[in-house]
Coordinates of C-alpha atoms in Angstrom, one line a residue:
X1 CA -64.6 -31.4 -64.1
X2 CA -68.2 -30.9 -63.1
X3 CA -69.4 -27.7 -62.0
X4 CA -70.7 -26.6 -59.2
X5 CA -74.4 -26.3 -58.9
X6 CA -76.1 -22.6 -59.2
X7 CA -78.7 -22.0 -56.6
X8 CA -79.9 -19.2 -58.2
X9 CA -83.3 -20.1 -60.0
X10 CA -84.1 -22.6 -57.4
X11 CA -84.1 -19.8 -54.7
X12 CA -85.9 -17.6 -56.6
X13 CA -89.0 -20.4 -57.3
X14 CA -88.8 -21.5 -53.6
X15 CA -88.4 -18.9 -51.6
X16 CA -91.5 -17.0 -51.2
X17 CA -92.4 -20.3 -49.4
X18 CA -90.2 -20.2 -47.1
X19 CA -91.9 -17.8 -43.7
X20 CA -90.5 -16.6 -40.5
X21 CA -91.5 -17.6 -37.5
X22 CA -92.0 -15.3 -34.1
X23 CA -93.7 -16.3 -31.3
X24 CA -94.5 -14.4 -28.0
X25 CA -94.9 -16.2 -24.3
X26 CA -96.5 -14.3 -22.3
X27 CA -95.2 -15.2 -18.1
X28 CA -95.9 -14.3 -14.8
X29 CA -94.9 -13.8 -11.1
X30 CA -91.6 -12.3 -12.8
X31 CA -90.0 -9.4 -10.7
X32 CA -90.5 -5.8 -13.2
X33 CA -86.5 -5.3 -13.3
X34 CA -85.8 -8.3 -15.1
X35 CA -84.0 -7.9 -18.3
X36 CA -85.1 -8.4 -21.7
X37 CA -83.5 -10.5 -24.0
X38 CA -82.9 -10.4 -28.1
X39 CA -85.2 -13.0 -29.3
X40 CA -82.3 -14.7 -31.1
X41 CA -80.5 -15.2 -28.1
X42 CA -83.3 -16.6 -26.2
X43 CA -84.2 -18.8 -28.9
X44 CA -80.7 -20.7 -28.4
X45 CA -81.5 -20.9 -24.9
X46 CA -84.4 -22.8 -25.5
X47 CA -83.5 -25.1 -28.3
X48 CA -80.8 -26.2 -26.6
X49 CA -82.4 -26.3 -22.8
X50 CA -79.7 -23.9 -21.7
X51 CA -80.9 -21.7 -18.2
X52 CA -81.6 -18.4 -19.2
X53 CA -78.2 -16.5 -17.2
X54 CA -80.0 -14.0 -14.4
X55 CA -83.2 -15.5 -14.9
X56 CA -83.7 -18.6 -12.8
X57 CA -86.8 -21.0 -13.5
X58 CA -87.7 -19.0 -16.6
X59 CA -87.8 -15.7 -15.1
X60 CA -90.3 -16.8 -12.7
X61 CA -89.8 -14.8 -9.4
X62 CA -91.2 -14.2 -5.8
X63 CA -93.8 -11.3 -6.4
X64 CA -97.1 -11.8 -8.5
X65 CA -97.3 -9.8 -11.8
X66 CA -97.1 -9.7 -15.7
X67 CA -93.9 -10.0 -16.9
X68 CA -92.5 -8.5 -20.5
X69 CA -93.1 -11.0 -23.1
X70 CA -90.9 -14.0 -24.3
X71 CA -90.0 -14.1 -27.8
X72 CA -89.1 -16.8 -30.5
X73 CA -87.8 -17.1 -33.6
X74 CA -88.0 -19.8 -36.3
X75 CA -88.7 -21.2 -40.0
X76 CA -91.6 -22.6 -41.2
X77 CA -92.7 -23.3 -45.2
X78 CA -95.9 -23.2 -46.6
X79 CA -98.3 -26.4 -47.9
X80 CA -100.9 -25.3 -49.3
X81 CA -102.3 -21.8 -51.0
X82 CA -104.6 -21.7 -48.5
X83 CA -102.0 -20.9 -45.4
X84 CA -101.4 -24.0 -43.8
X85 CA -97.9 -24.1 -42.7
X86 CA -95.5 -26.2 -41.5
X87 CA -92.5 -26.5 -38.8
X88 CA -91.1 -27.6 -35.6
X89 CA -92.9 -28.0 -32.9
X90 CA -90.3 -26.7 -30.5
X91 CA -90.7 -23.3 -32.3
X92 CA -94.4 -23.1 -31.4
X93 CA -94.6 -25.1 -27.7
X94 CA -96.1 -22.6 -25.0
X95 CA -96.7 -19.9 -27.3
X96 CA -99.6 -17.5 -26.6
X97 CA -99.3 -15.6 -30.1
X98 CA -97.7 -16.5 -33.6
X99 CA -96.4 -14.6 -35.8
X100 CA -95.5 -15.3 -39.8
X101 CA -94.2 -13.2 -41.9
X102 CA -93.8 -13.7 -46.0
X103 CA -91.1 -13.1 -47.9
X104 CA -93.2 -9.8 -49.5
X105 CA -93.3 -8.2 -45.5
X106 CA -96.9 -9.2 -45.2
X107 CA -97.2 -10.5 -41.6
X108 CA -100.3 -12.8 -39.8
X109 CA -101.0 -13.8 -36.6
X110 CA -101.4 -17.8 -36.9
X111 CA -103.3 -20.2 -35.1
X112 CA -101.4 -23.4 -34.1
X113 CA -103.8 -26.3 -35.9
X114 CA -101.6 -29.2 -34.0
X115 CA -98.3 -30.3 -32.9
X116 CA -96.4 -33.3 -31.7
X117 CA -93.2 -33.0 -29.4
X118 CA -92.7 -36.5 -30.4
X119 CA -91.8 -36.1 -33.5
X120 CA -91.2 -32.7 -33.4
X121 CA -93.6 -31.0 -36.2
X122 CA -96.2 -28.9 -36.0
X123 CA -98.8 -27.0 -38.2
X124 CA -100.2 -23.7 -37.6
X125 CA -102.5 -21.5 -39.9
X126 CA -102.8 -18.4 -41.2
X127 CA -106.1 -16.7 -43.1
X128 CA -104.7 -15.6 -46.4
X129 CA -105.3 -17.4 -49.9
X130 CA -103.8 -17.9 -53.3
X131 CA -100.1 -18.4 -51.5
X132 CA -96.9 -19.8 -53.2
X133 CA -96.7 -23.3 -51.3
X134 CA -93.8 -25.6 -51.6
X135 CA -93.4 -29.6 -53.6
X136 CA -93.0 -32.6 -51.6
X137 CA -90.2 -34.2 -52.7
X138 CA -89.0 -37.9 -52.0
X139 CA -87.1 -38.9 -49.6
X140 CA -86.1 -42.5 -50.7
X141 CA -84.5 -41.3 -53.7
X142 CA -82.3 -39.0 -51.6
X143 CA -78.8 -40.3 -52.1
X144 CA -76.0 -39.8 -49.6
X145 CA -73.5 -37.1 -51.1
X146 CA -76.3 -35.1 -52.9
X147 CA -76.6 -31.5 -52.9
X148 CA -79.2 -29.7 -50.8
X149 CA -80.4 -27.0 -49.7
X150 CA -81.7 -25.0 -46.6
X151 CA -83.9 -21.7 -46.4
X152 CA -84.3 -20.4 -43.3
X153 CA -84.0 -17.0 -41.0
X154 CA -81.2 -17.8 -38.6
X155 CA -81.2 -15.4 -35.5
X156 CA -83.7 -13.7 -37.1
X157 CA -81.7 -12.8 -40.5
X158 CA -84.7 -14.1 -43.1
X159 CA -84.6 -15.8 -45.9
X160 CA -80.7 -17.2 -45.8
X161 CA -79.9 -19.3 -47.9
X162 CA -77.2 -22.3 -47.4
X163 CA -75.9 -25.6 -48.9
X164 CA -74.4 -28.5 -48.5
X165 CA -74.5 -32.5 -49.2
X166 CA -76.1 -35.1 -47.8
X167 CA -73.9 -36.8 -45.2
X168 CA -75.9 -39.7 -44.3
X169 CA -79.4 -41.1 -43.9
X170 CA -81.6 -43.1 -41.4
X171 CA -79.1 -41.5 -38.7
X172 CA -80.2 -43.0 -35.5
X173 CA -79.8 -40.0 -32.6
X174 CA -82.4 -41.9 -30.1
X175 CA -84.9 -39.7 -31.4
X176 CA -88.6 -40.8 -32.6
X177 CA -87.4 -40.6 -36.3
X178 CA -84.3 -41.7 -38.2
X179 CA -82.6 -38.1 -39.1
X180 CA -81.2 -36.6 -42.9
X181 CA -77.7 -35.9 -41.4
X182 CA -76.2 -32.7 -43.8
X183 CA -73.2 -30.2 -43.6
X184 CA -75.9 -27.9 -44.4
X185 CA -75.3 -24.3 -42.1
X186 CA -78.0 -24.6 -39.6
X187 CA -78.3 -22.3 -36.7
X188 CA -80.7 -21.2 -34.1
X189 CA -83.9 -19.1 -36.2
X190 CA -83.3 -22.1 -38.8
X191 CA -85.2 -23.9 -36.9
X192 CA -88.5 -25.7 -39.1
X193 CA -87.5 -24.3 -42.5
X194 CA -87.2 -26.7 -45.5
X195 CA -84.1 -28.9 -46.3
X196 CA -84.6 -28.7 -50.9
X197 CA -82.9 -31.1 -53.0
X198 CA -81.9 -29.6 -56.5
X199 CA -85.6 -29.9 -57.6
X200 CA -86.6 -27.3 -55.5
X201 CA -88.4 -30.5 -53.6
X202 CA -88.6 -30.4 -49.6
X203 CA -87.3 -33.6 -48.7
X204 CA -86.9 -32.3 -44.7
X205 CA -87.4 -30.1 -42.1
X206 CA -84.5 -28.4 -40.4
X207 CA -84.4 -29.1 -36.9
X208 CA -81.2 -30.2 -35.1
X209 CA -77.6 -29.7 -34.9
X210 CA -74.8 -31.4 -33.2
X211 CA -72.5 -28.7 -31.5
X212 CA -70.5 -28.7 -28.6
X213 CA -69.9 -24.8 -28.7
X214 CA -74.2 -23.9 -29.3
X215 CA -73.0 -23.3 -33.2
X216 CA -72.8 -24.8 -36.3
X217 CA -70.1 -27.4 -36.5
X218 CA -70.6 -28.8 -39.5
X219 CA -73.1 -31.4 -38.5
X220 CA -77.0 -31.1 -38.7
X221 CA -80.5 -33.2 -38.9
X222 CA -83.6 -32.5 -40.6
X223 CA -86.7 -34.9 -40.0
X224 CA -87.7 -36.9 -43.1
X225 CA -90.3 -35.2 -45.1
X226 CA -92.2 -38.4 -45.6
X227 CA -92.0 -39.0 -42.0
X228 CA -93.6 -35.1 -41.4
X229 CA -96.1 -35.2 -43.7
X230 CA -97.9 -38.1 -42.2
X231 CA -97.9 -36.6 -38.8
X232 CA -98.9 -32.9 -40.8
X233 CA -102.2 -35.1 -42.3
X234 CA -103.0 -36.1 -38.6
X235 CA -102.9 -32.6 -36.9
X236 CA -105.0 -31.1 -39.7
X237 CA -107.5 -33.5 -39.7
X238 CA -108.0 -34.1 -36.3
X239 CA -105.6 -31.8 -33.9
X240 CA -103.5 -34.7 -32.5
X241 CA -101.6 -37.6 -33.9
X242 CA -102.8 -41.2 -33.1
X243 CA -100.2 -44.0 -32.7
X244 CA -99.9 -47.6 -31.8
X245 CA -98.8 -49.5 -28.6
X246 CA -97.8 -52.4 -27.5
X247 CA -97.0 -51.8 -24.2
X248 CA -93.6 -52.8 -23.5
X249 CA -90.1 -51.4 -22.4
X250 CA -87.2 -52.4 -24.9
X251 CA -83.1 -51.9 -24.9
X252 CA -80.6 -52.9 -27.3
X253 CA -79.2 -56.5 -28.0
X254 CA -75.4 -56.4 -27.8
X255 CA -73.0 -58.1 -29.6
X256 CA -71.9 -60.5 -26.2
X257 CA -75.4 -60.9 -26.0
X258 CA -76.2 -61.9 -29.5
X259 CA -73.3 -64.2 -29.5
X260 CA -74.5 -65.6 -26.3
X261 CA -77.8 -66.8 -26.9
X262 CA -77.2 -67.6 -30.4
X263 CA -78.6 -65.1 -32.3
X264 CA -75.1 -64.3 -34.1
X265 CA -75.1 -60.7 -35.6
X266 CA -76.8 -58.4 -32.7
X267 CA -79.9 -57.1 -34.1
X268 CA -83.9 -56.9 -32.8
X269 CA -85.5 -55.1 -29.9
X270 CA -84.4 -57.1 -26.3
X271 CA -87.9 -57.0 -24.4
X272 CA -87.3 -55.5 -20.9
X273 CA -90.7 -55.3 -19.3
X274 CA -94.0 -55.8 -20.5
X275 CA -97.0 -54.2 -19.2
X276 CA -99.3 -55.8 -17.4
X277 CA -102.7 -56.5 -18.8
X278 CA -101.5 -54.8 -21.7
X279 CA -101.4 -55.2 -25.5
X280 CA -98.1 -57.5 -25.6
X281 CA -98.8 -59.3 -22.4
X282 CA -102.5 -60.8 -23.9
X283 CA -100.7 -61.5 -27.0
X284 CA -98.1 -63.3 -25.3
X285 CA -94.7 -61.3 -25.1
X286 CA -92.9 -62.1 -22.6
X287 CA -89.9 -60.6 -20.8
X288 CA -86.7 -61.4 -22.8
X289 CA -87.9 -61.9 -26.0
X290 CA -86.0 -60.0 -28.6
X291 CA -88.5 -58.8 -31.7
X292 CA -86.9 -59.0 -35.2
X293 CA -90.0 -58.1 -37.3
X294 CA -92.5 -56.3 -36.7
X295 CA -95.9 -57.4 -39.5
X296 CA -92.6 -58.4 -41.6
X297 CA -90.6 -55.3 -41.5
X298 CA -86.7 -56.0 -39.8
X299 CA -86.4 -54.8 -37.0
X300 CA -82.7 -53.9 -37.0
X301 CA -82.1 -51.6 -34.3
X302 CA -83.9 -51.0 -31.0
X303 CA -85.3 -47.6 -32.5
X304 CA -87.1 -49.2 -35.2
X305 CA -89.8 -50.9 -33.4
X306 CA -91.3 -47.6 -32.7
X307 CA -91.6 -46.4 -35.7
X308 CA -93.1 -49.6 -36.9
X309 CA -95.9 -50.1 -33.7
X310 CA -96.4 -46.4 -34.0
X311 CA -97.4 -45.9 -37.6
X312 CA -99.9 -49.0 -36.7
X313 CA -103.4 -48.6 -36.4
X314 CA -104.6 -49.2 -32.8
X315 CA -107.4 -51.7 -33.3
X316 CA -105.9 -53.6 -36.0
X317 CA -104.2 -57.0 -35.5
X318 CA -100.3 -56.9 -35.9
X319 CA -97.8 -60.0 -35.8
X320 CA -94.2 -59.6 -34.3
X321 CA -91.7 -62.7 -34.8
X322 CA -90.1 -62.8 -31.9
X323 CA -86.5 -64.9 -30.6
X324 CA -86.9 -67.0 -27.6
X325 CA -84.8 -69.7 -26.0
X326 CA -82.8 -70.4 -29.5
X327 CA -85.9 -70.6 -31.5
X328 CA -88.4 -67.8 -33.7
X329 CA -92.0 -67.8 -33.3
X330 CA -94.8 -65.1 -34.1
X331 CA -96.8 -63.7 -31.9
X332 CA -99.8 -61.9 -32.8
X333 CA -101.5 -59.2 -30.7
X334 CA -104.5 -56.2 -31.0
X335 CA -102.3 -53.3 -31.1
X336 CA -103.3 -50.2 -28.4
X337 CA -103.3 -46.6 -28.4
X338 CA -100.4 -44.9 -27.4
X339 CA -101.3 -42.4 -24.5
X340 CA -98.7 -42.3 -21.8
X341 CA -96.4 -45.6 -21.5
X342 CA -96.4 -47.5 -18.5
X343 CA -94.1 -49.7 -16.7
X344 CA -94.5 -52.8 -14.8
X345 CA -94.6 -53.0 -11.3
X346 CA -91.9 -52.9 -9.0
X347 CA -92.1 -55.9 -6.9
X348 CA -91.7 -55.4 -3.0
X349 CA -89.5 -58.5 -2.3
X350 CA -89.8 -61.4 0.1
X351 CA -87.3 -63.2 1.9
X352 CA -84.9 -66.1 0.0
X353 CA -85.2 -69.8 0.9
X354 CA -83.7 -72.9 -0.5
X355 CA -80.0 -71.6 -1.2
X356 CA -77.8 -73.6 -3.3
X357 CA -74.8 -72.3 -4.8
X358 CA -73.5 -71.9 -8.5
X359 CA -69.8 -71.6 -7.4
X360 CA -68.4 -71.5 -11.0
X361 CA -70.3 -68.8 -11.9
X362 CA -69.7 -66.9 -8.6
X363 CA -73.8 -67.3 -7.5
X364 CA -76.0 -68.1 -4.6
X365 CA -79.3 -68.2 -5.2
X366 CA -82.7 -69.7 -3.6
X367 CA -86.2 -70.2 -5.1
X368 CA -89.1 -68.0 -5.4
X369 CA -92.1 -68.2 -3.2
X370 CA -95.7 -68.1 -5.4
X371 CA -96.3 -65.0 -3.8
X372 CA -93.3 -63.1 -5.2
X373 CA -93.8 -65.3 -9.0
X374 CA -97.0 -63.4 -8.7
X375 CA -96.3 -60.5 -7.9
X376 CA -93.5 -60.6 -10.4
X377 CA -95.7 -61.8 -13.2
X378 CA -93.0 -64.9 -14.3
X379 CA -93.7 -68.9 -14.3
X380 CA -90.4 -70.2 -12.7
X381 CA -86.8 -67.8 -11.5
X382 CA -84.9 -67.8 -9.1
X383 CA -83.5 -65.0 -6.6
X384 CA -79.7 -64.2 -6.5
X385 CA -78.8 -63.9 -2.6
X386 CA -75.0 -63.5 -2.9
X387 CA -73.1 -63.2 -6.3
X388 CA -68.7 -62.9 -6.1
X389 CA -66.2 -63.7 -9.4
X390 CA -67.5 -63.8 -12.4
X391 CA -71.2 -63.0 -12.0
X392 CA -70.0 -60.1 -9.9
X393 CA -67.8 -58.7 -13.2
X394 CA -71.3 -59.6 -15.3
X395 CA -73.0 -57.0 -13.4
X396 CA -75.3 -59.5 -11.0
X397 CA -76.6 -58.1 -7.7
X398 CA -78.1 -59.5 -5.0
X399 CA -82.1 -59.5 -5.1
X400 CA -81.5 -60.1 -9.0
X401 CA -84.1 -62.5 -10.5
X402 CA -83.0 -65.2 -12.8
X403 CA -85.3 -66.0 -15.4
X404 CA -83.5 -68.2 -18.0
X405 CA -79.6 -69.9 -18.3
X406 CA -78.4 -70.4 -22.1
X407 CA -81.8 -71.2 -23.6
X408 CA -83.5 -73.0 -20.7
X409 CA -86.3 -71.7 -18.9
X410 CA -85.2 -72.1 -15.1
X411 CA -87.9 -73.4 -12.7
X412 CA -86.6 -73.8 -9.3
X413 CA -82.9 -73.4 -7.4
X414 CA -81.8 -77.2 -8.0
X415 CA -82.7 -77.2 -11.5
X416 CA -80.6 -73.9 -12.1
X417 CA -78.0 -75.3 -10.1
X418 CA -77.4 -78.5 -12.6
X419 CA -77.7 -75.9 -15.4
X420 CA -74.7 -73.9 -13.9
X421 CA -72.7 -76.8 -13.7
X422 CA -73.1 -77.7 -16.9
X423 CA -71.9 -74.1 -18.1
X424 CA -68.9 -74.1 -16.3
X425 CA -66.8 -74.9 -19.1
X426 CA -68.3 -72.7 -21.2
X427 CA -66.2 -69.3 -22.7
X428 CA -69.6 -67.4 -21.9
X429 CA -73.1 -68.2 -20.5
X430 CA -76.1 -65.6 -21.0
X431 CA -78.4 -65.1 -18.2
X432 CA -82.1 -63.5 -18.4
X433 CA -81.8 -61.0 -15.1
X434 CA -85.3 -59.3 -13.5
X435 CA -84.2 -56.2 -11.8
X436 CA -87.3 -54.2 -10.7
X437 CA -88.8 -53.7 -13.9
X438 CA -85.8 -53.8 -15.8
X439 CA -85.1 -57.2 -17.5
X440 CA -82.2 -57.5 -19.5
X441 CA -79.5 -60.5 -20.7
X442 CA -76.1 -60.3 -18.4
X443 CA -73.3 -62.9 -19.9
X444 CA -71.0 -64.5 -17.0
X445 CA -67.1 -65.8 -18.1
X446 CA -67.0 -68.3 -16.1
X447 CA -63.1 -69.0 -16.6
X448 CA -62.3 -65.2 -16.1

């Protein structure tokens, strides 16, 4: 039988690496007889977005004055021997003072170099040299089922030490970044510290847990080190991390969906809006398209596409292969700067003319005037004025805008209406629906 691995020399190696982390928030217009809380304690309020009990709106109350500070705790590891250290950025956000403490008691106040909430690392420094500084390890020769590691000071007991195995990888939680799922004990003061493979390599950083109780439950997530270090090379070069756009608002492609429009397994990014005047719209994406590759990397799930755009160079030329109306084509575009996404318009609505009825697929609907194509930014469509049966169970509404049938383009109310007959027969027909600045694919039964 194989043994079980000894920690022992790879804690000793890696450990003076590993720092805690406390920060101090200074507030004000707080009341004088408020409460102070153990910094542990407040830190799982925090990480988890719970109210602080007593303390409404962040101990913010109804008389002026300086309130006793806020404390933090957290996990950070060192880069470089120079004291450039790294860790979440939810352990530094909105602090006035940071405080790091080695392994030997020495302690420093740290200045935060940069952070980004969107991927949730940040790098602060201190002023000491000749520092023991950790290995990059990496991460695509992490296998599932491998031991690791985690060296951290949860509520505030420094340098733990705890194990487990890799549980999974490219774990999709709707974040930024795909997550290094472990049953590695992470708690709150954990919190930015290094994830080790056997190597004494960081391959992570500790920053999540699933927990319906605000413990450990035997489920956690540390960010990619790959992924970190990139966004690390950003904030100390230039204090901020620079990422590409495209300007356009995507969902997920379901499995009806898929089936529907013939795009068999469901895969790709579904194109919901796009941005007027924006990146995507100049390059030609329109609403509905799905994207499957982004400058030839799959786009497999609806999270991907983000990763891919943002770790683009705004400025530089990128080409997405798209799925429209049964057929692939590539679309190239001048990738933006991301800043602060914006949506679409919401159009203002004008009154319905020229009704004619789809009666097997439960619609009425009437043609658009140019006025409202305009203002909705789409060629043809029609409006939905009544829907009953089985566009009613699809999920259609009145004011809905119908942009496509099956993979035809609809142009006017007759046209849509010799469409509909035509799919009457069919098991299920998928339908390109304009709400607001939502656009998404609804699929009608007709014989349901």
């Amino acid at each position: 039988a194989a043994q079980l691995p000894d920690f022992t020399q790879l804690v000793e190696r890696v450990g003076p690496s590993v720092v805690n982390i406390r920060t101090v928030e200074k507030s004000r217009s707080a009341s004088s007889n408020m409460p102070e809380l153990d910094p542990n304690i407040e830190e799982f309020f925090r990480r988890f977005g719970i109210p602080i009990p007593g303390m409404p709106d962040s101990r913010r109350g109804p008389r002026g004055g300086e309130e006793p500070a806020r404390r933090g705790v957290g996990s950070g590891f060192i880069l470089s021997a120079d004291g450039f250290v790294m860790t979440n950025a939810h352990v530094v956000e909105g602090a006035d003072e940071v405080l790091v403490t080695l392994t030997d008691k020495r302690e420093f106040k740290a200045r935060i170099v940069g952070s980004d909430k969107r991927t949730d690392v940040a790098v602060v420094k201190i002023d000491a040299g000749e520092l023991p500084f950790v290995k990059i390890g990496d991460v695509s020769k992490l296998r599932v089922g491998e031991w690791v590691l985690a060296i951290g000071s949860p509520f505030g007991l420094e340098n733990t030490v705890t194990a487990g195995i890799v549980s999974a990888k490219q774990r999709d939680t709707g974040d930024y970044l795909p997550f290094i799922q472990t049953d590695v004990a992470i708690n709150p003061g954990n919190s930015g510290g290094p994830l080790l493979n056997m190597r004494g390599e960081v391959v992570g950083i500790n920053s999540q847990i699933y927990s319906r109780s605000g413990g450990f439950m035997g489920i956690s997530f540390a960010i990619p080190i790959d992924e970190a270090m990139r966004v690390a090379e950003q904030l100390r070069t230039t204090g901020r991390v620079v990422r590409g756009r495209i300007g356009v608002q995507i969902g997920a492609v379901s499995k009806d969906v898929a089936e529907a429009i013939g795009l068999g397994t469901p895969r790709g990014a579904l194109v919901q809006s796009v941005e007027k005047d924006g990146p995507g719209d100049k390059g030609g994406v329109d609403a509905g398209d799905i994207i499957l590759k982004g400058d030839g990397k799959d786009v497999d799930k609806v999270g991907d596409l983000p990763r891919i755009i943002g770790g683009t160079k705004p400025g530089s030329r990128s080409v997405l292969q798209v799925y429209r109306r049964g057929a692939t084509r590539d679309v190239t575009l001048t990738v933006g700067e991301f800043e602060v996404e914006q949506t679409a318009r919401r159009p203002s609505g004008s009154g319905p003319s020229t009704p004619s009825t789809a009666a097997a697929l439960g619609l009425t609907v009437s043609d658009l005037d140019e006025a409202r194509r305009k203002e909705l930014g789409v060629r043809g469509g029609v409006q939905v004025d009544a829907v009953e049966g089985p566009a009613a169970r699809a999920g259609l509404r009145a004011g809905d805008v119908i942009l496509s049938i099956g993979q035809h383009e609809v142009t006017d109310s007759k046209q849509f209406a010799d469409l509909a007959a035509r799919s009457a027969k069919e098991r299920s027909v998928s339908v390109l629906v304009r709400r607001g600045d939502w656009t998404n694919y609804l699929v009608i039964r007709p014989g349901r």
